[in-house]
XYZ file of C-alpha atoms in Angstrom:
144
model
C 77.079 47.645 113.398
C 76.756 48.483 109.690
C 74.313 51.284 110.473
C 76.766 52.757 112.989
C 79.616 52.697 110.434
C 77.384 54.325 107.836
C 76.340 57.020 110.317
C 80.005 57.755 111.188
C 80.945 57.836 107.498
C 78.109 60.280 106.737
C 79.114 62.440 109.688
C 82.736 62.580 108.496
C 81.634 63.416 104.958
C 79.434 66.208 106.288
C 82.232 67.652 108.444
C 84.844 67.667 105.684
C 83.471 70.692 103.757
C 82.929 72.593 107.006
C 86.525 71.923 108.057
C 87.881 73.118 104.711
C 85.773 76.296 104.793
C 86.811 76.959 108.390
C 90.475 76.482 107.541
C 90.247 78.934 104.638
C 88.399 81.625 106.603
C 90.362 81.393 109.843
C 93.641 82.272 108.172
C 95.381 84.882 110.379
C 94.998 88.468 109.180
C 96.975 91.355 110.638
C 98.648 88.962 113.035
C 95.475 88.069 114.914
C 94.507 84.398 114.730
C 90.934 84.041 113.607
C 90.545 87.707 112.674
C 89.236 88.096 109.161
C 88.412 91.664 108.098
C 86.406 90.529 105.110
C 86.962 89.336 101.588
C 89.915 90.692 99.680
C 88.826 92.788 96.719
C 90.731 92.672 93.450
C 93.927 94.724 93.753
C 93.677 94.826 97.544
C 96.255 93.526 100.037
C 96.089 92.930 103.781
C 98.517 94.640 106.118
C 99.961 91.269 107.136
C 100.698 90.339 103.530
C 102.182 93.736 102.613
C 104.483 93.621 105.623
C 106.078 90.436 104.279
C 107.105 92.109 101.011
C 110.687 93.307 100.644
C 110.285 96.462 98.551
C 107.107 98.353 99.371
C 106.415 101.957 98.525
C 103.581 103.171 100.746
C 101.426 105.870 99.136
C 99.138 107.981 101.323
C 96.054 109.142 99.398
C 94.664 111.182 102.291
C 94.739 114.987 102.448
C 98.059 116.741 103.049
C 97.104 117.863 106.602
C 96.238 114.247 107.494
C 99.536 113.049 106.029
C 101.443 115.756 107.939
C 99.808 114.694 111.237
C 100.691 111.021 110.864
C 101.460 108.477 108.167
C 103.082 105.106 107.609
C 106.854 105.517 108.019
C 108.450 106.093 104.623
C 105.130 106.809 102.899
C 104.804 109.458 100.210
C 101.701 111.605 99.819
C 99.756 111.414 96.559
C 96.353 113.055 96.360
C 94.066 114.053 93.515
C 94.472 117.726 94.481
C 98.296 117.652 94.280
C 98.686 114.898 91.682
C 101.398 116.523 89.555
C 103.562 117.757 92.446
C 103.198 114.596 94.522
C 103.843 112.297 91.561
C 107.362 113.743 91.235
C 108.108 112.864 94.885
C 106.698 109.381 94.358
C 109.060 108.703 91.457
C 112.010 109.924 93.506
C 111.327 106.955 95.820
C 109.910 104.369 93.394
C 112.059 101.477 92.154
C 111.107 99.089 89.334
C 110.943 96.140 91.769
C 108.752 98.027 94.255
C 105.241 97.038 95.098
C 103.123 100.123 95.570
C 100.514 100.034 98.348
C 98.059 102.935 98.412
C 96.010 103.692 101.507
C 93.500 106.243 102.742
C 91.469 106.523 105.963
C 89.532 103.294 106.213
C 87.880 100.449 104.345
C 85.066 102.789 103.298
C 87.410 105.427 101.846
C 87.568 105.283 98.057
C 90.544 107.641 97.545
C 93.088 104.819 97.637
C 91.269 102.884 94.912
C 91.055 106.015 92.744
C 94.761 106.815 93.167
C 95.755 103.184 92.556
C 93.682 103.124 89.370
C 95.284 106.353 88.120
C 98.748 104.943 88.823
C 97.890 101.876 86.761
C 96.053 103.653 83.931
C 97.862 106.988 83.557
C 101.353 106.166 84.800
C 101.520 102.545 83.667
C 102.535 101.014 86.989
C 101.521 97.370 87.254
C 102.314 96.309 90.797
C 99.859 98.632 92.577
C 97.633 97.525 95.455
C 95.309 99.147 97.959
C 95.630 98.456 101.676
C 92.599 96.677 103.040
C 91.267 98.761 105.932
C 93.513 101.727 105.085
C 95.126 103.914 107.738
C 92.818 102.397 110.374
C 94.291 98.940 109.684
C 97.839 100.320 109.995
C 97.113 102.089 113.310
C 95.531 98.973 114.782
C 98.383 96.810 113.467
C 101.052 99.195 114.800
C 99.637 98.961 118.354
C 100.563 95.297 118.659
């Protein structure tokens, strides 16, 4: 009987770390239970998290033709090519309590990280994030 209790105790001890890791990684992302698009990089935010924020200023770092075709409702364009002109439009919409979320095409697009870094470094904005998965994440999330 003692051996059985020890075996059960060892089994429970072995399952505890697995249960904790599973609980952490199965946190719902983008409204899909069990979906986990990958680790969150520093300065990055998931679509699900950003959609819970009250004041969000969406910033589209894609090209102007891409922005003109489709963008997140209420987003402002801000690209490297039109930095000075687009920055004026951004500040027309920005409020001190706003969280800025920059996005580009997809998770592999680096434009959003570059624009977010410039907003932090050159403009002095502190509450700037990039959207994990970019425009692709928004389109998939908007279909639900």
